[in-house]
PDB file of C-alpha atoms in Angstrom:
ATOM      1  CA  MET A 248     -15.334 -65.400 -30.851  1.00 45.00           C
ATOM      2  CA  SER A 249     -13.976 -63.022 -33.465  1.00 48.00           C
ATOM      3  CA  ASP A 250     -11.514 -60.328 -32.542  1.00 55.00           C
ATOM      4  CA  ILE A 251     -13.178 -56.940 -32.656  1.00 51.00           C
ATOM      5  CA  PRO A 252     -10.670 -54.144 -32.985  1.00 53.00           C
ATOM      6  CA  ALA A 253     -10.876 -51.604 -30.174  1.00 52.00           C
ATOM      7  CA  VAL A 254     -12.062 -48.173 -31.149  1.00 48.00           C
ATOM      8  CA  GLN A 255      -9.225 -45.717 -30.623  1.00 52.00           C
ATOM      9  CA  VAL A 256     -10.452 -42.425 -29.150  1.00 49.00           C
ATOM     10  CA  PRO A 257      -8.112 -39.523 -29.910  1.00 52.00           C
ATOM     11  CA  ASP A 258      -6.427 -38.078 -26.848  1.00 62.00           C
ATOM     12  CA  TYR A 259      -7.824 -34.589 -27.437  1.00 58.00           C
ATOM     13  CA  ALA A 260     -11.366 -35.949 -27.364  1.00 62.00           C
ATOM     14  CA  VAL A 261     -10.721 -37.626 -24.028  1.00 55.00           C
ATOM     15  CA  TYR A 262      -9.255 -34.458 -22.593  1.00 59.00           C
ATOM     16  CA  LYS A 263     -12.114 -32.391 -23.975  1.00 62.00           C
ATOM     17  CA  THR A 264     -14.677 -34.725 -22.407  1.00 62.00           C
ATOM     18  CA  LEU A 265     -12.890 -34.597 -19.068  1.00 60.00           C
ATOM     19  CA  LEU A 266     -12.581 -30.829 -19.119  1.00 60.00           C
ATOM     20  CA  GLU A 267     -16.208 -30.287 -20.001  1.00 62.00           C
ATOM     21  CA  SER A 268     -17.417 -32.602 -17.247  1.00 61.00           C
ATOM     22  CA  THR A 269     -15.897 -30.456 -14.490  1.00 67.00           C
ATOM     23  CA  LYS A 270     -17.302 -27.341 -12.850  1.00 80.00           C
ATOM     24  CA  ALA A 271     -14.122 -25.469 -13.696  1.00 90.00           C
ATOM     25  CA  ILE A 272     -14.425 -23.670 -17.028  1.00 94.00           C
ATOM     26  CA  PRO A 273     -11.432 -24.274 -19.334  1.00 93.00           C
ATOM     27  CA  TRP A 274     -10.385 -21.728 -21.944  1.00 95.00           C
ATOM     28  CA  LYS A 275      -7.577 -20.876 -24.360  1.00 96.00           C
ATOM     29  CA  ILE A 276      -6.579 -17.558 -25.923  1.00 96.00           C
ATOM     30  CA  ASP A 277      -4.254 -17.173 -28.881  1.00 96.00           C
ATOM     31  CA  TRP A 278      -1.641 -14.549 -27.942  1.00 95.00           C
ATOM     32  CA  ASN A 279      -1.111 -13.081 -31.406  1.00 94.00           C
ATOM     33  CA  THR A 280      -4.792 -12.549 -32.214  1.00 96.00           C
ATOM     34  CA  MET A 281      -6.015 -12.153 -28.626  1.00 96.00           C
ATOM     35  CA  GLN A 282      -8.993 -14.286 -29.580  1.00 97.00           C
ATOM     36  CA  PHE A 283     -10.519 -17.247 -27.788  1.00 97.00           C
ATOM     37  CA  ALA A 284      -9.457 -20.513 -29.380  1.00 96.00           C
ATOM     38  CA  TYR A 285     -11.719 -22.342 -26.965  1.00 95.00           C
ATOM     39  CA  ILE A 286     -13.955 -21.855 -23.943  1.00 95.00           C
ATOM     40  CA  GLY A 287     -15.856 -24.610 -22.156  1.00 93.00           C
ATOM     41  CA  PRO A 288     -19.629 -24.910 -22.567  1.00 93.00           C
ATOM     42  CA  GLN A 289     -19.988 -24.598 -18.767  1.00 94.00           C
ATOM     43  CA  ILE A 290     -19.616 -20.840 -19.221  1.00 95.00           C
ATOM     44  CA  GLU A 291     -23.197 -20.589 -20.466  1.00 95.00           C
ATOM     45  CA  GLN A 292     -24.603 -22.307 -17.388  1.00 93.00           C
ATOM     46  CA  LEU A 293     -22.626 -20.019 -15.085  1.00 94.00           C
ATOM     47  CA  LEU A 294     -22.903 -16.635 -16.783  1.00 96.00           C
ATOM     48  CA  GLY A 295     -25.573 -17.115 -19.451  1.00 96.00           C
ATOM     49  CA  TRP A 296     -23.289 -16.144 -22.352  1.00 96.00           C
ATOM     50  CA  THR A 297     -22.927 -18.790 -25.081  1.00 96.00           C
ATOM     51  CA  PRO A 298     -19.408 -20.077 -25.840  1.00 96.00           C
ATOM     52  CA  GLU A 299     -19.738 -18.598 -29.337  1.00 96.00           C
ATOM     53  CA  SER A 300     -20.111 -15.104 -27.896  1.00 97.00           C
ATOM     54  CA  TRP A 301     -16.618 -15.235 -26.379  1.00 97.00           C
ATOM     55  CA  VAL A 302     -14.670 -14.088 -29.420  1.00 97.00           C
ATOM     56  CA  SER A 303     -11.792 -12.011 -28.063  1.00 96.00           C
ATOM     57  CA  VAL A 304     -10.287 -10.651 -24.847  1.00 96.00           C
ATOM     58  CA  GLU A 305     -12.468  -7.585 -25.391  1.00 96.00           C
ATOM     59  CA  ASP A 306     -15.505  -9.740 -24.617  1.00 96.00           C
ATOM     60  CA  TRP A 307     -13.770 -10.973 -21.454  1.00 97.00           C
ATOM     61  CA  ALA A 308     -12.931  -7.424 -20.331  1.00 96.00           C
ATOM     62  CA  ALA A 309     -16.345  -6.002 -21.227  1.00 97.00           C
ATOM     63  CA  ARG A 310     -18.068  -8.675 -19.125  1.00 97.00           C
ATOM     64  CA  MET A 311     -16.290  -7.597 -15.983  1.00 97.00           C
ATOM     65  CA  HIS A 312     -17.410  -5.280 -13.191  1.00 97.00           C
ATOM     66  CA  PRO A 313     -16.268  -1.694 -13.967  1.00 97.00           C
ATOM     67  CA  GLU A 314     -14.550  -1.444 -10.581  1.00 97.00           C
ATOM     68  CA  ASP A 315     -12.472  -4.554 -11.318  1.00 97.00           C
ATOM     69  CA  ARG A 316     -11.815  -4.161 -15.036  1.00 96.00           C
ATOM     70  CA  GLU A 317      -8.812  -1.838 -15.173  1.00 96.00           C
ATOM     71  CA  TRP A 318      -6.638  -3.455 -12.531  1.00 96.00           C
ATOM     72  CA  VAL A 319      -7.473  -7.038 -13.588  1.00 96.00           C
ATOM     73  CA  VAL A 320      -6.765  -6.413 -17.279  1.00 96.00           C
ATOM     74  CA  ASN A 321      -3.550  -4.507 -16.549  1.00 96.00           C
ATOM     75  CA  PHE A 322      -2.370  -7.142 -14.096  1.00 96.00           C
ATOM     76  CA  CYS A 323      -3.115 -10.103 -16.372  1.00 95.00           C
ATOM     77  CA  VAL A 324      -1.521  -8.473 -19.423  1.00 93.00           C
ATOM     78  CA  ALA A 325       1.613  -7.548 -17.479  1.00 95.00           C
ATOM     79  CA  GLN A 326       1.960 -11.025 -15.981  1.00 95.00           C
ATOM     80  CA  SER A 327       1.354 -12.682 -19.353  1.00 93.00           C
ATOM     81  CA  GLN A 328       3.942 -10.503 -21.091  1.00 91.00           C
ATOM     82  CA  ALA A 329       6.412 -11.452 -18.370  1.00 91.00           C
ATOM     83  CA  GLY A 330       5.612 -15.112 -18.951  1.00 90.00           C
ATOM     84  CA  ALA A 331       4.416 -15.575 -15.361  1.00 94.00           C
ATOM     85  CA  ASP A 332       1.541 -17.847 -14.436  1.00 95.00           C
ATOM     86  CA  HIS A 333      -0.997 -15.951 -12.351  1.00 95.00           C
ATOM     87  CA  GLU A 334      -4.537 -15.748 -11.025  1.00 95.00           C
ATOM     88  CA  ALA A 335      -7.061 -12.986 -10.445  1.00 95.00           C
ATOM     89  CA  ASP A 336     -10.404 -12.654  -8.665  1.00 95.00           C
ATOM     90  CA  TYR A 337     -13.062 -10.411 -10.177  1.00 96.00           C
ATOM     91  CA  ARG A 338     -16.798 -10.004 -10.665  1.00 96.00           C
ATOM     92  CA  ALA A 339     -18.067 -11.271 -14.014  1.00 97.00           C
ATOM     93  CA  LEU A 340     -21.257  -9.947 -15.598  1.00 97.00           C
ATOM     94  CA  THR A 341     -24.049 -12.395 -16.328  1.00 97.00           C
ATOM     95  CA  SER A 342     -26.361 -12.129 -19.322  1.00 96.00           C
ATOM     96  CA  GLU A 343     -29.133 -11.093 -16.904  1.00 96.00           C
ATOM     97  CA  GLY A 344     -27.111  -8.176 -15.508  1.00 96.00           C
ATOM     98  CA  ASP A 345     -25.976  -9.729 -12.233  1.00 96.00           C
ATOM     99  CA  TYR A 346     -22.398 -10.407 -11.146  1.00 96.00           C
ATOM    100  CA  VAL A 347     -20.655 -13.638 -10.187  1.00 96.00           C
ATOM    101  CA  TRP A 348     -17.279 -13.823  -8.451  1.00 96.00           C
ATOM    102  CA  ILE A 349     -14.747 -15.570 -10.694  1.00 95.00           C
ATOM    103  CA  ARG A 350     -11.208 -16.755 -10.053  1.00 95.00           C
ATOM    104  CA  ASP A 351      -9.194 -16.966 -13.272  1.00 95.00           C
ATOM    105  CA  VAL A 352      -6.116 -19.203 -13.055  1.00 96.00           C
ATOM    106  CA  VAL A 353      -3.801 -18.553 -16.016  1.00 96.00           C
ATOM    107  CA  HIS A 354      -0.875 -20.531 -17.449  1.00 96.00           C
ATOM    108  CA  VAL A 355       1.372 -18.940 -20.080  1.00 95.00           C
ATOM    109  CA  VAL A 356       2.355 -21.278 -22.929  1.00 95.00           C
ATOM    110  CA  ARG A 357       5.608 -20.362 -24.690  1.00 92.00           C
ATOM    111  CA  LYS A 358       7.075 -21.261 -28.055  1.00 91.00           C
ATOM    112  CA  GLU A 359      10.491 -22.853 -28.386  1.00 90.00           C
ATOM    113  CA  ASN A 360      12.061 -19.432 -28.941  1.00 89.00           C
ATOM    114  CA  GLY A 361      10.560 -18.151 -25.717  1.00 87.00           C
ATOM    115  CA  ASP A 362       7.812 -16.007 -27.223  1.00 90.00           C
ATOM    116  CA  VAL A 363       4.325 -16.272 -25.739  1.00 92.00           C
ATOM    117  CA  ASP A 364       2.200 -18.653 -27.795  1.00 94.00           C
ATOM    118  CA  SER A 365      -1.053 -18.732 -25.939  1.00 95.00           C
ATOM    119  CA  LEU A 366      -2.776 -18.462 -22.577  1.00 96.00           C
ATOM    120  CA  VAL A 367      -4.689 -21.374 -21.114  1.00 95.00           C
ATOM    121  CA  GLY A 368      -6.561 -21.474 -17.890  1.00 94.00           C
ATOM    122  CA  PHE A 369      -9.623 -22.205 -15.837  1.00 95.00           C
ATOM    123  CA  MET A 370     -12.407 -20.020 -14.523  1.00 95.00           C
ATOM    124  CA  PHE A 371     -13.814 -21.006 -11.131  1.00 94.00           C
ATOM    125  CA  ASP A 372     -17.055 -19.819  -9.548  1.00 94.00           C
ATOM    126  CA  ILE A 373     -15.976 -18.529  -6.107  1.00 93.00           C
ATOM    127  CA  SER A 374     -19.183 -16.674  -5.224  1.00 92.00           C
ATOM    128  CA  GLU A 375     -19.892 -18.769  -2.132  1.00 88.00           C
ATOM    129  CA  ARG A 376     -16.301 -18.428  -0.972  1.00 85.00           C
ATOM    130  CA  LYS A 377     -16.495 -14.650  -1.373  1.00 89.00           C
ATOM    131  CA  LYS A 378     -19.743 -14.522   0.591  1.00 87.00           C
ATOM    132  CA  THR A 379     -18.048 -16.437   3.390  1.00 82.00           C
ATOM    133  CA  GLU A 380     -15.009 -14.148   3.259  1.00 84.00           C
ATOM    134  CA  GLN A 381     -17.220 -11.063   3.415  1.00 85.00           C
ATOM    135  CA  LYS A 382     -19.117 -12.482   6.409  1.00 84.00           C
ATOM    136  CA  LEU A 383     -15.818 -13.213   8.133  1.00 79.00           C
ATOM    137  CA  MET A 384     -14.567  -9.696   7.391  1.00 83.00           C
ATOM    138  CA  LEU A 385     -17.740  -8.180   8.853  1.00 82.00           C
ATOM    139  CA  LEU A 386     -17.421 -10.437  11.885  1.00 79.00           C
ATOM    140  CA  GLN A 387     -13.785  -9.455  12.306  1.00 77.00           C
ATOM    141  CA  LYS A 388     -14.727  -5.783  12.087  1.00 77.00           C
ATOM    142  CA  GLU A 389     -17.444  -6.262  14.701  1.00 77.00           C
ATOM    143  CA  LEU A 390     -15.004  -8.073  16.983  1.00 73.00           C
ATOM    144  CA  GLU A 391     -12.448  -5.288  16.570  1.00 75.00           C
ATOM    145  CA  GLU A 392     -15.083  -2.696  17.416  1.00 74.00           C
ATOM    146  CA  LEU A 393     -16.194  -4.721  20.421  1.00 76.00           C
ATOM    147  CA  SER A 394     -12.601  -5.037  21.626  1.00 85.00           C
ATOM    148  CA  PHE A 395     -12.461  -1.236  21.935  1.00 89.00           C
ATOM    149  CA  LYS A 396     -15.928  -0.828  23.441  1.00 90.00           C
ATOM    150  CA  ASP A 397     -17.008  -1.188  27.040  1.00 92.00           C
ATOM    151  CA  GLY A 398     -19.485  -4.050  27.058  1.00 89.00           C
ATOM    152  CA  LEU A 399     -21.753  -2.522  29.705  1.00 95.00           C
ATOM    153  CA  THR A 400     -21.988   1.185  28.915  1.00 95.00           C
ATOM    154  CA  GLY A 401     -21.294   1.148  25.168  1.00 91.00           C
ATOM    155  CA  VAL A 402     -18.677   3.895  25.369  1.00 93.00           C
ATOM    156  CA  ALA A 403     -15.013   3.282  24.581  1.00 91.00           C
ATOM    157  CA  ASN A 404     -13.007   1.149  26.986  1.00 93.00           C
ATOM    158  CA  ARG A 405      -9.642   1.684  28.673  1.00 93.00           C
ATOM    159  CA  ARG A 406      -7.796   0.059  25.776  1.00 90.00           C
ATOM    160  CA  MET A 407      -9.284   2.530  23.324  1.00 90.00           C
ATOM    161  CA  PHE A 408      -8.562   5.417  25.681  1.00 93.00           C
ATOM    162  CA  ASP A 409      -4.879   4.460  25.770  1.00 93.00           C
ATOM    163  CA  SER A 410      -4.761   4.438  21.941  1.00 89.00           C
ATOM    164  CA  VAL A 411      -6.590   7.756  21.485  1.00 91.00           C
ATOM    165  CA  MET A 412      -4.611   9.433  24.248  1.00 94.00           C
ATOM    166  CA  ALA A 413      -1.344   8.429  22.560  1.00 92.00           C
ATOM    167  CA  VAL A 414      -2.494   9.935  19.256  1.00 91.00           C
ATOM    168  CA  GLU A 415      -3.798  13.166  20.790  1.00 94.00           C
ATOM    169  CA  TRP A 416      -0.624  13.537  22.862  1.00 95.00           C
ATOM    170  CA  LEU A 417       1.500  13.384  19.709  1.00 92.00           C
ATOM    171  CA  ASN A 418      -0.852  15.844  17.978  1.00 90.00           C
ATOM    172  CA  ALA A 419      -0.546  18.270  20.894  1.00 93.00           C
ATOM    173  CA  GLN A 420       3.245  18.014  20.813  1.00 93.00           C
ATOM    174  CA  ARG A 421       3.295  18.604  17.057  1.00 89.00           C
ATOM    175  CA  THR A 422       0.786  21.486  16.902  1.00 90.00           C
ATOM    176  CA  GLN A 423       1.642  22.990  20.289  1.00 91.00           C
ATOM    177  CA  GLN A 424      -2.039  23.182  21.169  1.00 92.00           C
ATOM    178  CA  PRO A 425      -3.229  22.507  24.741  1.00 96.00           C
ATOM    179  CA  LEU A 426      -4.617  19.097  25.638  1.00 97.00           C
ATOM    180  CA  SER A 427      -7.018  18.691  28.548  1.00 97.00           C
ATOM    181  CA  LEU A 428      -8.241  15.679  30.473  1.00 98.00           C
ATOM    182  CA  ILE A 429     -11.173  15.176  32.846  1.00 98.00           C
ATOM    183  CA  LEU A 430     -11.426  12.192  35.186  1.00 98.00           C
ATOM    184  CA  PHE A 431     -14.870  11.437  36.680  1.00 97.00           C
ATOM    185  CA  ASP A 432     -15.721   9.258  39.661  1.00 97.00           C
ATOM    186  CA  ILE A 433     -19.259   8.491  40.840  1.00 97.00           C
ATOM    187  CA  ASP A 434     -19.544   9.461  44.490  1.00 97.00           C
ATOM    188  CA  TYR A 435     -20.219   6.598  46.936  1.00 97.00           C
ATOM    189  CA  PHE A 436     -20.925   4.130  44.138  1.00 97.00           C
ATOM    190  CA  LYS A 437     -20.151   1.110  46.351  1.00 96.00           C
ATOM    191  CA  GLN A 438     -22.893   2.238  48.701  1.00 96.00           C
ATOM    192  CA  TYR A 439     -25.205   2.703  45.693  1.00 97.00           C
ATOM    193  CA  ASN A 440     -24.566  -0.891  44.605  1.00 95.00           C
ATOM    194  CA  ASP A 441     -24.991  -2.232  48.110  1.00 95.00           C
ATOM    195  CA  HIS A 442     -28.319  -0.430  48.563  1.00 96.00           C
ATOM    196  CA  TYR A 443     -29.929  -0.771  45.112  1.00 96.00           C
ATOM    197  CA  GLY A 444     -28.258  -3.954  43.891  1.00 96.00           C
ATOM    198  CA  HIS A 445     -25.791  -4.597  41.076  1.00 94.00           C
ATOM    199  CA  ILE A 446     -28.427  -4.723  38.335  1.00 96.00           C
ATOM    200  CA  GLN A 447     -29.573  -1.216  39.206  1.00 97.00           C
ATOM    201  CA  GLY A 448     -25.910  -0.256  39.585  1.00 96.00           C
ATOM    202  CA  ASP A 449     -25.258  -1.344  35.994  1.00 97.00           C
ATOM    203  CA  GLU A 450     -28.225   0.725  34.797  1.00 97.00           C
ATOM    204  CA  CYS A 451     -26.811   3.681  36.689  1.00 97.00           C
ATOM    205  CA  LEU A 452     -23.425   3.321  34.955  1.00 97.00           C
ATOM    206  CA  LYS A 453     -25.156   3.205  31.570  1.00 97.00           C
ATOM    207  CA  GLU A 454     -27.085   6.395  32.327  1.00 97.00           C
ATOM    208  CA  VAL A 455     -23.985   8.213  33.595  1.00 97.00           C
ATOM    209  CA  ALA A 456     -22.120   7.215  30.427  1.00 96.00           C
ATOM    210  CA  ARG A 457     -25.002   8.533  28.310  1.00 96.00           C
ATOM    211  CA  LEU A 458     -25.107  11.839  30.172  1.00 96.00           C
ATOM    212  CA  LEU A 459     -21.346  12.359  30.034  1.00 96.00           C
ATOM    213  CA  SER A 460     -21.381  11.584  26.311  1.00 94.00           C
ATOM    214  CA  SER A 461     -23.843  14.433  25.820  1.00 92.00           C
ATOM    215  CA  GLY A 462     -21.454  16.704  27.705  1.00 89.00           C
ATOM    216  CA  ALA A 463     -18.719  16.088  25.127  1.00 84.00           C
ATOM    217  CA  THR A 464     -19.991  18.134  22.204  1.00 83.00           C
ATOM    218  CA  ARG A 465     -17.119  18.328  19.702  1.00 85.00           C
ATOM    219  CA  THR A 466     -16.169  15.638  17.191  1.00 86.00           C
ATOM    220  CA  ARG A 467     -12.769  14.903  18.705  1.00 89.00           C
ATOM    221  CA  ASP A 468     -13.909  15.028  22.342  1.00 93.00           C
ATOM    222  CA  PHE A 469     -13.461  11.438  23.483  1.00 93.00           C
ATOM    223  CA  LEU A 470     -15.201   9.702  26.392  1.00 95.00           C
ATOM    224  CA  ALA A 471     -14.197   6.310  27.764  1.00 95.00           C
ATOM    225  CA  ARG A 472     -14.901   4.159  30.779  1.00 95.00           C
ATOM    226  CA  TYR A 473     -11.664   4.289  32.733  1.00 94.00           C
ATOM    227  CA  GLY A 474     -12.528   1.465  35.090  1.00 91.00           C
ATOM    228  CA  GLY A 475     -15.241   0.587  37.600  1.00 93.00           C
ATOM    229  CA  GLU A 476     -17.236   3.763  38.260  1.00 96.00           C
ATOM    230  CA  GLU A 477     -14.600   6.038  36.684  1.00 97.00           C
ATOM    231  CA  PHE A 478     -14.847   7.722  33.292  1.00 98.00           C
ATOM    232  CA  VAL A 479     -12.385   9.891  31.397  1.00 97.00           C
ATOM    233  CA  LEU A 480     -12.825  12.622  28.802  1.00 97.00           C
ATOM    234  CA  ILE A 481     -10.068  13.736  26.398  1.00 96.00           C
ATOM    235  CA  LEU A 482     -10.422  17.323  25.177  1.00 96.00           C
ATOM    236  CA  PRO A 483      -7.996  18.140  22.334  1.00 94.00           C
ATOM    237  CA  GLU A 484      -7.067  21.785  21.690  1.00 93.00           C
ATOM    238  CA  THR A 485      -8.714  22.833  24.956  1.00 95.00           C
ATOM    239  CA  ASP A 486      -7.158  25.019  27.652  1.00 95.00           C
ATOM    240  CA  ILE A 487      -7.803  24.748  31.373  1.00 96.00           C
ATOM    241  CA  ASP A 488     -10.560  27.388  31.470  1.00 95.00           C
ATOM    242  CA  ALA A 489     -12.540  25.709  28.695  1.00 95.00           C
ATOM    243  CA  ALA A 490     -11.963  22.296  30.299  1.00 96.00           C
ATOM    244  CA  ARG A 491     -13.366  23.590  33.610  1.00 96.00           C
ATOM    245  CA  LYS A 492     -16.525  24.707  31.817  1.00 96.00           C
ATOM    246  CA  VAL A 493     -16.951  21.268  30.207  1.00 96.00           C
ATOM    247  CA  ALA A 494     -16.386  19.637  33.589  1.00 97.00           C
ATOM    248  CA  GLU A 495     -19.028  21.831  35.238  1.00 96.00           C
ATOM    249  CA  ARG A 496     -21.470  21.099  32.435  1.00 96.00           C
ATOM    250  CA  CYS A 497     -20.957  17.374  32.984  1.00 97.00           C
ATOM    251  CA  ARG A 498     -21.342  17.718  36.756  1.00 96.00           C
ATOM    252  CA  GLN A 499     -24.601  19.596  36.265  1.00 96.00           C
ATOM    253  CA  LEU A 500     -25.881  17.009  33.768  1.00 96.00           C
ATOM    254  CA  ILE A 501     -25.473  14.263  36.357  1.00 96.00           C
ATOM    255  CA  PHE A 502     -26.979  16.342  39.170  1.00 95.00           C
ATOM    256  CA  LYS A 503     -29.985  17.475  37.113  1.00 95.00           C
ATOM    257  CA  ALA A 504     -30.748  13.862  36.134  1.00 96.00           C
ATOM    258  CA  GLN A 505     -31.842  13.446  39.794  1.00 96.00           C
ATOM    259  CA  ILE A 506     -30.835   9.801  40.042  1.00 96.00           C
ATOM    260  CA  GLY A 507     -31.764   8.852  43.585  1.00 96.00           C
ATOM    261  CA  HIS A 508     -28.928   7.844  45.939  1.00 97.00           C
ATOM    262  CA  ALA A 509     -30.215   7.249  49.460  1.00 95.00           C
ATOM    263  CA  GLN A 510     -26.817   6.160  50.785  1.00 94.00           C
ATOM    264  CA  SER A 511     -24.791   9.161  49.569  1.00 95.00           C
ATOM    265  CA  ALA A 512     -23.160  11.284  52.268  1.00 94.00           C
ATOM    266  CA  VAL A 513     -23.206  14.438  50.117  1.00 94.00           C
ATOM    267  CA  SER A 514     -26.634  14.462  48.417  1.00 95.00           C
ATOM    268  CA  HIS A 515     -29.901  12.602  48.115  1.00 95.00           C
ATOM    269  CA  VAL A 516     -29.179  12.209  44.382  1.00 97.00           C
ATOM    270  CA  LEU A 517     -26.225  10.793  42.475  1.00 97.00           C
ATOM    271  CA  THR A 518     -23.201  13.108  42.136  1.00 97.00           C
ATOM    272  CA  ILE A 519     -19.722  12.923  40.663  1.00 97.00           C
ATOM    273  CA  SER A 520     -16.275  14.192  41.586  1.00 98.00           C
ATOM    274  CA  LEU A 521     -14.002  15.503  38.857  1.00 98.00           C
ATOM    275  CA  GLY A 522     -10.285  16.051  38.340  1.00 97.00           C
ATOM    276  CA  VAL A 523      -9.278  18.369  35.497  1.00 98.00           C
ATOM    277  CA  GLY A 524      -5.868  19.014  33.976  1.00 97.00           C
ATOM    278  CA  SER A 525      -4.471  20.789  30.943  1.00 97.00           C
ATOM    279  CA  ILE A 526      -1.020  20.718  29.373  1.00 97.00           C
ATOM    280  CA  LEU A 527       0.941  22.059  26.409  1.00 96.00           C
ATOM    281  CA  PRO A 528       3.308  19.093  26.091  1.00 95.00           C
ATOM    282  CA  SER A 529       6.902  19.589  25.031  1.00 93.00           C
ATOM    283  CA  ARG A 530       8.796  17.018  22.979  1.00 92.00           C
ATOM    284  CA  SER A 531      10.272  15.534  26.162  1.00 93.00           C
ATOM    285  CA  ASP A 532       6.982  15.303  28.090  1.00 95.00           C
ATOM    286  CA  GLU A 533       5.199  11.969  28.502  1.00 95.00           C
ATOM    287  CA  ALA A 534       1.493  11.333  28.900  1.00 96.00           C
ATOM    288  CA  THR A 535       1.618   9.065  31.956  1.00 96.00           C
ATOM    289  CA  PRO A 536       2.774  11.716  34.485  1.00 97.00           C
ATOM    290  CA  PHE A 537       0.094  14.070  33.170  1.00 97.00           C
ATOM    291  CA  ILE A 538      -2.631  11.448  33.630  1.00 97.00           C
ATOM    292  CA  GLU A 539      -1.333  10.754  37.139  1.00 97.00           C
ATOM    293  CA  LYS A 540      -1.504  14.483  37.904  1.00 96.00           C
ATOM    294  CA  VAL A 541      -5.164  14.631  36.839  1.00 97.00           C
ATOM    295  CA  ASP A 542      -5.851  11.514  38.905  1.00 97.00           C
ATOM    296  CA  LYS A 543      -4.438  13.341  41.941  1.00 97.00           C
ATOM    297  CA  MET A 544      -6.818  16.224  41.200  1.00 97.00           C
ATOM    298  CA  LEU A 545      -9.694  13.753  41.258  1.00 97.00           C
ATOM    299  CA  TYR A 546      -8.463  12.295  44.550  1.00 96.00           C
ATOM    300  CA  GLN A 547      -8.272  15.794  46.001  1.00 96.00           C
ATOM    301  CA  ALA A 548     -11.863  16.511  44.915  1.00 96.00           C
ATOM    302  CA  LYS A 549     -13.002  13.391  46.744  1.00 96.00           C
ATOM    303  CA  GLN A 550     -10.940  14.241  49.830  1.00 95.00           C
ATOM    304  CA  GLU A 551     -12.424  17.732  50.021  1.00 94.00           C
ATOM    305  CA  GLY A 552     -16.034  16.621  50.098  1.00 94.00           C
ATOM    306  CA  ARG A 553     -16.937  15.142  46.672  1.00 95.00           C
ATOM    307  CA  ASN A 554     -19.489  16.558  44.209  1.00 96.00           C
ATOM    308  CA  ARG A 555     -16.899  19.104  43.118  1.00 96.00           C
ATOM    309  CA  ILE A 556     -14.209  19.903  40.556  1.00 97.00           C
ATOM    310  CA  MET A 557     -10.510  20.232  41.224  1.00 96.00           C
ATOM    311  CA  ALA A 558      -8.471  21.626  38.344  1.00 95.00           C
ATOM    312  CA  GLY A 559      -4.871  22.468  37.632  1.00 83.00           C
ATOM    313  CA  ALA A 560      -2.799  23.361  34.617  1.00 71.00           C
TER     314      ALA A 560
END
């Protein structure tokens, strides 16, 4: 058997074959000319542009979403000038006018004297990853919204009330505008639940929340479920007289709805008791004592017969 000399394949050919067999798209840019020395043929399958059409960095920048172009180009140029390897995510334009999410991973090649010689890197299609990230972001947003919403009535929950109250308290201290609060309690709600059942009781809470929401007419008026059958309404920049009027409007909205309540000791229909308070908080005042004061007003309204408003500045 005669010796057949092995065919020696140049290293660059091996590397080129390996690079072009991957999904990652290799490329090289000459720093002095800012022109592509090479870009993998996979680019045409991904974006539709032939490798020959990628002449300079201007082609790269032009085929980028307008919202991404400025910051990506500025970032990559600055990092390259600093000799720092980097990566950037952006939307690349396809030949058909669509966009594909790309991650560009860049390595800066330097000469012996330290000057930048060229940039080499890989483009990766991260469209599916971005879709997943966007779905997760939407899910996270929904979860955050749900964490501040009462699951039964759909209005804000106690946690959200605490946050909004803290903000409005600081605003009132800063602007020296009055801040008012109304606490609502459904009269004899335990008896309502016992008589009509908890399912009907839940429907009742939903309807009360809807009616009270319609009683809060301004953008910053804020209604929340305070707990059980109690609701609370924050009224920024509202004095005690105006707060009383809002409270009476809410009381009338519930009464006029004529929700039957056979076990109520004050009416044949559902009613509410209300505590109202208003304050012009000083820098040293705290919100908790004010809320407790309004809660005492509500307790007094219940003690004096229910279906009424007790207010105090």
